[in-house]
Each structure stands twice: as C-alpha cells, then as structure tokens.
PDB file of C-alpha atoms in Angstrom:
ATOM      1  CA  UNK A   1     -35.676 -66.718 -37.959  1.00 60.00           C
ATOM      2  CA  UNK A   2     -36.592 -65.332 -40.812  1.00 77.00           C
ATOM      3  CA  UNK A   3     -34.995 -61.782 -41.825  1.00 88.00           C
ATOM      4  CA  UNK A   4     -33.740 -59.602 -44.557  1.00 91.00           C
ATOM      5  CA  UNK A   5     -31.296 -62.779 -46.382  1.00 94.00           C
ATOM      6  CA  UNK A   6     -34.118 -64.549 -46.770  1.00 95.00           C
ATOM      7  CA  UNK A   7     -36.319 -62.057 -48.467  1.00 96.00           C
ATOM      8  CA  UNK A   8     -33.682 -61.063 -50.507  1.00 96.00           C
ATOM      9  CA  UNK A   9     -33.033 -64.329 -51.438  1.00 95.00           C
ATOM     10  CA  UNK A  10     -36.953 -65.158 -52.282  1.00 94.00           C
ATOM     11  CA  UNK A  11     -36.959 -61.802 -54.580  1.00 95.00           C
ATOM     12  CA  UNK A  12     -33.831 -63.602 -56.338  1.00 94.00           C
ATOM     13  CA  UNK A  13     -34.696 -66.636 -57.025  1.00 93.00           C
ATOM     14  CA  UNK A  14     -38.530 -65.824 -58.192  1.00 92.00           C
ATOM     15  CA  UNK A  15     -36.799 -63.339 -60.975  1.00 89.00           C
ATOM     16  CA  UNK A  16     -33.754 -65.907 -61.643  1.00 84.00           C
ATOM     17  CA  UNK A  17     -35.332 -68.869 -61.494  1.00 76.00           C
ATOM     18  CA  UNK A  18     -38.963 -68.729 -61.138  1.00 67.00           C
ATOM     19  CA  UNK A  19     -40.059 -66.757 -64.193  1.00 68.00           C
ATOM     20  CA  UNK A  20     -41.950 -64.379 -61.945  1.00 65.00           C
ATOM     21  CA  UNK A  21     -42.329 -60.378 -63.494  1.00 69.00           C
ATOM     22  CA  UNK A  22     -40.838 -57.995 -61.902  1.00 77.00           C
ATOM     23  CA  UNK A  23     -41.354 -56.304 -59.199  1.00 90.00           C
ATOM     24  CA  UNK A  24     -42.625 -59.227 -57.089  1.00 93.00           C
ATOM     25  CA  UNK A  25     -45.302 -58.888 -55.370  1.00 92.00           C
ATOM     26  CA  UNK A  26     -45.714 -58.657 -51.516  1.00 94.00           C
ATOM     27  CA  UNK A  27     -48.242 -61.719 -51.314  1.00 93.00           C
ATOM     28  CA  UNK A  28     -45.552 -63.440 -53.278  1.00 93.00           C
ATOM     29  CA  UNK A  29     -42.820 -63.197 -50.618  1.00 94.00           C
ATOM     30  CA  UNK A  30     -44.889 -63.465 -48.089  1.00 95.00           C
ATOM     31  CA  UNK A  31     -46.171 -67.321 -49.531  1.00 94.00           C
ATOM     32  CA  UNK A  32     -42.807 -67.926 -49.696  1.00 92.00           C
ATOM     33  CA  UNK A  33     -41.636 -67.008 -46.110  1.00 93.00           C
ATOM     34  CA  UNK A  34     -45.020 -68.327 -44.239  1.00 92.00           C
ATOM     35  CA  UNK A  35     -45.414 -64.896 -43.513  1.00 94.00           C
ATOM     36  CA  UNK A  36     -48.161 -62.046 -43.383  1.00 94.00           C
ATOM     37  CA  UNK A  37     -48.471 -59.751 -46.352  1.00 93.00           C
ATOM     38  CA  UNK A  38     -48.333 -56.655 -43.931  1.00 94.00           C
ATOM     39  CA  UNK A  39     -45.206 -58.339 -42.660  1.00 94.00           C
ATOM     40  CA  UNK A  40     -43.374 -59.017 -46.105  1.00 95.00           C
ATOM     41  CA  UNK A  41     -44.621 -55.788 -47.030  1.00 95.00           C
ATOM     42  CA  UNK A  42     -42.908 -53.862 -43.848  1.00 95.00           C
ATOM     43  CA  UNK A  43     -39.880 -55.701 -44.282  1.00 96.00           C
ATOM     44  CA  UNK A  44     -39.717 -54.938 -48.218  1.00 96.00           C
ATOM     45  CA  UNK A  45     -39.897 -51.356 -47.187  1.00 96.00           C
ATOM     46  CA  UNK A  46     -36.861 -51.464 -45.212  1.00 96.00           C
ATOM     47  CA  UNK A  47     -35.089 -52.834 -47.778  1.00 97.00           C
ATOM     48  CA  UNK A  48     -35.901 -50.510 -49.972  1.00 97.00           C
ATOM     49  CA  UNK A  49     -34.688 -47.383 -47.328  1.00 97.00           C
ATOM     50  CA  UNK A  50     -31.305 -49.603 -47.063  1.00 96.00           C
ATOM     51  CA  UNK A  51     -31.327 -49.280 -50.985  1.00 96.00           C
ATOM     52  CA  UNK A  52     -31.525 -53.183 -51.407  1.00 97.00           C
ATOM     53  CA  UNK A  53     -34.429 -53.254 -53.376  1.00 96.00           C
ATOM     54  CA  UNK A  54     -36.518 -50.934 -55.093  1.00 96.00           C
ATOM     55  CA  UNK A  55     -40.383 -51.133 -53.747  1.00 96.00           C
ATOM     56  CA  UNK A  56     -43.494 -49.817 -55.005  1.00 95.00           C
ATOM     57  CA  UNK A  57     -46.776 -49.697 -53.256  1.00 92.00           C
ATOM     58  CA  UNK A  58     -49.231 -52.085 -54.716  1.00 86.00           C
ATOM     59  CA  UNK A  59     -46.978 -52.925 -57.118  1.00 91.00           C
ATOM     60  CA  UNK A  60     -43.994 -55.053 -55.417  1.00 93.00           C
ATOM     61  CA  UNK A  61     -40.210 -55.085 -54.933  1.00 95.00           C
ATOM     62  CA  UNK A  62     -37.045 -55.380 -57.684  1.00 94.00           C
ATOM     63  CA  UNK A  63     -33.341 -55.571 -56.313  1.00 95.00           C
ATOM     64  CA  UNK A  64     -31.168 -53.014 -56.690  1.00 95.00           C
ATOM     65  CA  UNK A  65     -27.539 -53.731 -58.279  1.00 94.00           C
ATOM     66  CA  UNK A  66     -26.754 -53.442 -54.485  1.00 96.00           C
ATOM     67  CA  UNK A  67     -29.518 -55.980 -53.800  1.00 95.00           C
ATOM     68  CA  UNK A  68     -28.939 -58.355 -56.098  1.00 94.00           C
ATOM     69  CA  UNK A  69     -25.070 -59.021 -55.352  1.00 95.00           C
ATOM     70  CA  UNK A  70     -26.175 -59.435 -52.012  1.00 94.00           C
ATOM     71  CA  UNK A  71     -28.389 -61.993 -53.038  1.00 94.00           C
ATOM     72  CA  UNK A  72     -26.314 -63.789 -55.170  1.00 93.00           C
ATOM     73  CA  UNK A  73     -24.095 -64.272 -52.447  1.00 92.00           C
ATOM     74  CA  UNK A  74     -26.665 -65.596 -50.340  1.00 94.00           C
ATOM     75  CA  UNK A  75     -28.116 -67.847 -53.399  1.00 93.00           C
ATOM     76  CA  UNK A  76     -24.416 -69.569 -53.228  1.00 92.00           C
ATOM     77  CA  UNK A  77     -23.997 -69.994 -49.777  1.00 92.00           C
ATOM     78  CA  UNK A  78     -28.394 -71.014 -49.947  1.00 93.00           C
ATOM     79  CA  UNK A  79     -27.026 -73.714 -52.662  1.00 92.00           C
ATOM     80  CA  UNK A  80     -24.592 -75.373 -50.362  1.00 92.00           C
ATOM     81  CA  UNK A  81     -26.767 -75.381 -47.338  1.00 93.00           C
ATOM     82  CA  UNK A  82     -29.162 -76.997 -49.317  1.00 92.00           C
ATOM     83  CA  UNK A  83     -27.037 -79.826 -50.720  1.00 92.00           C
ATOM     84  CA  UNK A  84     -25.366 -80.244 -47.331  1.00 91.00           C
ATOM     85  CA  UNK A  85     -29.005 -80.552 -45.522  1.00 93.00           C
ATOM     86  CA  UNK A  86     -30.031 -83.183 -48.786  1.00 92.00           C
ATOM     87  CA  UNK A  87     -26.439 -85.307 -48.966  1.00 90.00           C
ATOM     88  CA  UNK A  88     -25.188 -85.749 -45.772  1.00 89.00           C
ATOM     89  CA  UNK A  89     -27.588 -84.706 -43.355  1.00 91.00           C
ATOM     90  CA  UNK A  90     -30.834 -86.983 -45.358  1.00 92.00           C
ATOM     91  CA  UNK A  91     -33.184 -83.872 -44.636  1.00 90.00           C
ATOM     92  CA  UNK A  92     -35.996 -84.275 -46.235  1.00 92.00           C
ATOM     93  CA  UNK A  93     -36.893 -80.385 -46.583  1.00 92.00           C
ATOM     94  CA  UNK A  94     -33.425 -79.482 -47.511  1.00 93.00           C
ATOM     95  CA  UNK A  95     -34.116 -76.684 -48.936  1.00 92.00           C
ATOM     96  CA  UNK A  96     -36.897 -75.180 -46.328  1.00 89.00           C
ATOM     97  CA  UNK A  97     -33.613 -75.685 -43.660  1.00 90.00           C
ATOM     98  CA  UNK A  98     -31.236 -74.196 -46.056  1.00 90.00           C
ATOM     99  CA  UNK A  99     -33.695 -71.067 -46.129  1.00 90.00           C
ATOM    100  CA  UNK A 100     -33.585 -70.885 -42.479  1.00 89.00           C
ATOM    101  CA  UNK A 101     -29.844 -70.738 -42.307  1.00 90.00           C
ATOM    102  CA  UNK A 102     -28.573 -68.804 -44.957  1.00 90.00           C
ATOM    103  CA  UNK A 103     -28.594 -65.334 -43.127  1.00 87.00           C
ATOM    104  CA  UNK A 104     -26.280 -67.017 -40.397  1.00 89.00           C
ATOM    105  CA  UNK A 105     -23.572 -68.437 -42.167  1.00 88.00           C
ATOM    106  CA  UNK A 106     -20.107 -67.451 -43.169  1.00 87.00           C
ATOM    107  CA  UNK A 107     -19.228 -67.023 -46.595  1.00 87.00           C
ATOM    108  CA  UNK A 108     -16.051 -68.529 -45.390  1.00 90.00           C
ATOM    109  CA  UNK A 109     -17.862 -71.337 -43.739  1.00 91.00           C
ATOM    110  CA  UNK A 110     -19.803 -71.771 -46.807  1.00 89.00           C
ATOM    111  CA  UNK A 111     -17.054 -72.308 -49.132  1.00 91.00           C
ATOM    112  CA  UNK A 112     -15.192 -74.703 -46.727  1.00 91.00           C
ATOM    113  CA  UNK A 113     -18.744 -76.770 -46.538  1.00 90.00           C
ATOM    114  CA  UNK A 114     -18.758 -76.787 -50.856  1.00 89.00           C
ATOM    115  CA  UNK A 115     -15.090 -77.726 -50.731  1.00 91.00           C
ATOM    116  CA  UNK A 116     -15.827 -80.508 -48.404  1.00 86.00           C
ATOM    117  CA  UNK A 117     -18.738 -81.758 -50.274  1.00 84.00           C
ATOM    118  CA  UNK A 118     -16.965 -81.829 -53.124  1.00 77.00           C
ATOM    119  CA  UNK A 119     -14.053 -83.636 -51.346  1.00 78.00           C
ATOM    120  CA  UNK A 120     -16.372 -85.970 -49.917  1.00 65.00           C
ATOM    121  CA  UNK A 121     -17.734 -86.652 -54.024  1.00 66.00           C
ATOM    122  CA  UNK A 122     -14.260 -87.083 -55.468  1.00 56.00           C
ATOM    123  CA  UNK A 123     -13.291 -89.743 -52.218  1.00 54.00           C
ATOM    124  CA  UNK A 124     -17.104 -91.519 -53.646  1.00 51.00           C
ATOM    125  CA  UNK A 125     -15.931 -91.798 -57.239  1.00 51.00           C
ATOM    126  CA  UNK A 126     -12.019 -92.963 -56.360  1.00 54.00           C
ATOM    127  CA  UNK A 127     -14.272 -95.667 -54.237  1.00 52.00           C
ATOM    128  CA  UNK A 128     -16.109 -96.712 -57.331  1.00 52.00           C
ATOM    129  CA  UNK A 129     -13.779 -96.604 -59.537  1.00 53.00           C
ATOM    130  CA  UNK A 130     -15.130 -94.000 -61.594  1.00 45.00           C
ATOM    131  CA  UNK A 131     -13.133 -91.336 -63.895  1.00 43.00           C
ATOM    132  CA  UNK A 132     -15.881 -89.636 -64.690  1.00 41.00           C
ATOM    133  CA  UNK A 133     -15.580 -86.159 -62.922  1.00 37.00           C
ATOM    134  CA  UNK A 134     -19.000 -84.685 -61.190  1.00 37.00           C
ATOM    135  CA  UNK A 135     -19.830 -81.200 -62.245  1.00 38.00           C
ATOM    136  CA  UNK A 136     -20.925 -78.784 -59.202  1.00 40.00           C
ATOM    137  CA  UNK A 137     -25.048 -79.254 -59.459  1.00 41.00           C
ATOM    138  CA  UNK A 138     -27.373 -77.063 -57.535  1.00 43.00           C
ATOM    139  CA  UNK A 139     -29.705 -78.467 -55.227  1.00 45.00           C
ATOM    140  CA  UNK A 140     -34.056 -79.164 -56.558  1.00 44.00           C
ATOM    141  CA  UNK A 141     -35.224 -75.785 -57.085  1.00 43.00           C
ATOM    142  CA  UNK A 142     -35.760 -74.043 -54.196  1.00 42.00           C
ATOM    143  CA  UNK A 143     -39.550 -74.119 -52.268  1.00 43.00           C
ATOM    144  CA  UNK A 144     -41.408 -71.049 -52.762  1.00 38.00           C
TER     145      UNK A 144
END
C-alpha cells in the first residue's frame, strides 16, 4: 500500500539524489508512486496540514525540517530493504519491493536486518579469504 512513507520518501530522494528543483512537483510523485496526480496531490496536502512538507498549489511540495528527518529515517530503513530484497532474496525489482515496505517496518527491525547483512558479508569474506573489509554501499538508485 502505498501511503505517507512513501511519498515522503519520493520527495527525498528526488531533492537528495535526483537533482530535481525544489518543490517537486505533483506529476512528479505521482510517476513515481503509479499514482494519479489528483491523488499525489491530495496526499501532499495532508502532509503539508501534518507540517511534513511544505506544499504549494501548482507549484509542488518541499519537506519541512520535520519532514525531512522523517524521511531520512525512512531512506535508511528504504536502503536496507532494498539490499535485503537484491542480496538474499534475488528480487529483481528490489527496490520497487523495498518502496512497498518501508512504511511497515521497524526501525529496530531494520537495523537488526543491516546488522545481519553485514554479518552475513563479513562470514563471505572470512570464506574467501579476504582481508579486505566491505564498506556499507547503498543499493542502485532508487526507481522513480
């Protein structure tokens, strides 16, 4: 289900990582999601009367401070997901699943998944034979 995570998490990652201007625009986030624009647009509304983001008509939406903690969050726990969907689970649309999920997990669920993954890295290289340590990567950029 898509729901408020995942649109604040699309506004995040087109300003962090997607080069788009701010405010984003409704069509935007509503490519993104597989949505209607009336729909992103209603939903970008009510984030903006829970202070989340900070919408314009005909213009778009920016996140508030507020907003984009709450995002970042979600862009860590989105990151795991992500990598767990691609490394273990051999999805193929990681990151479309890892979208679908994020609103649902646990921050405490996601950081026992990361530690595990990275567990489950360290246990690869001892099997190798390899010294070399693995820096924590984030997953292909997400789908828009």
């Amino acid at each position: 289900m898509i729901g408020a995570p995942q649109y604040l998490l699309t506004l995040y990652i087109a300003e962090r990582e997607g080069g788009e201007e701010a405010p984003i625009s409704p069509g935007y986030v509503a490519d993104a999601l597989d949505r209607s624009p009336p729909a992103a647009t209603e939903r970008l509304q009510n984030l903006d009367a829970k202070g989340l983001v900070d919408y314009e008509p005909y213009e778009g939406a920016t996140l508030t401070a507020e907003g984009r903690d709450a995002a970042a969050d979600l862009y860590d726990t989105y990151r795991t997901l992500s990598r767990f969907c691609r490394d273990v689970l051999g999805l193929d649309d990681h990151e479309d699943e890892a979208m679908q999920l994020v609103g649902n997990v646990s921050r405490t669920v996601a950081e026992r998944l990361a530690a595990t993954l990275l567990r489950g890295e360290a246990d690869h290289d001892e099997a190798d034979g390899s010294t070399e340590t693995r820096s924590q990567s984030s997953p292909d950029t997400p789908a828009r």
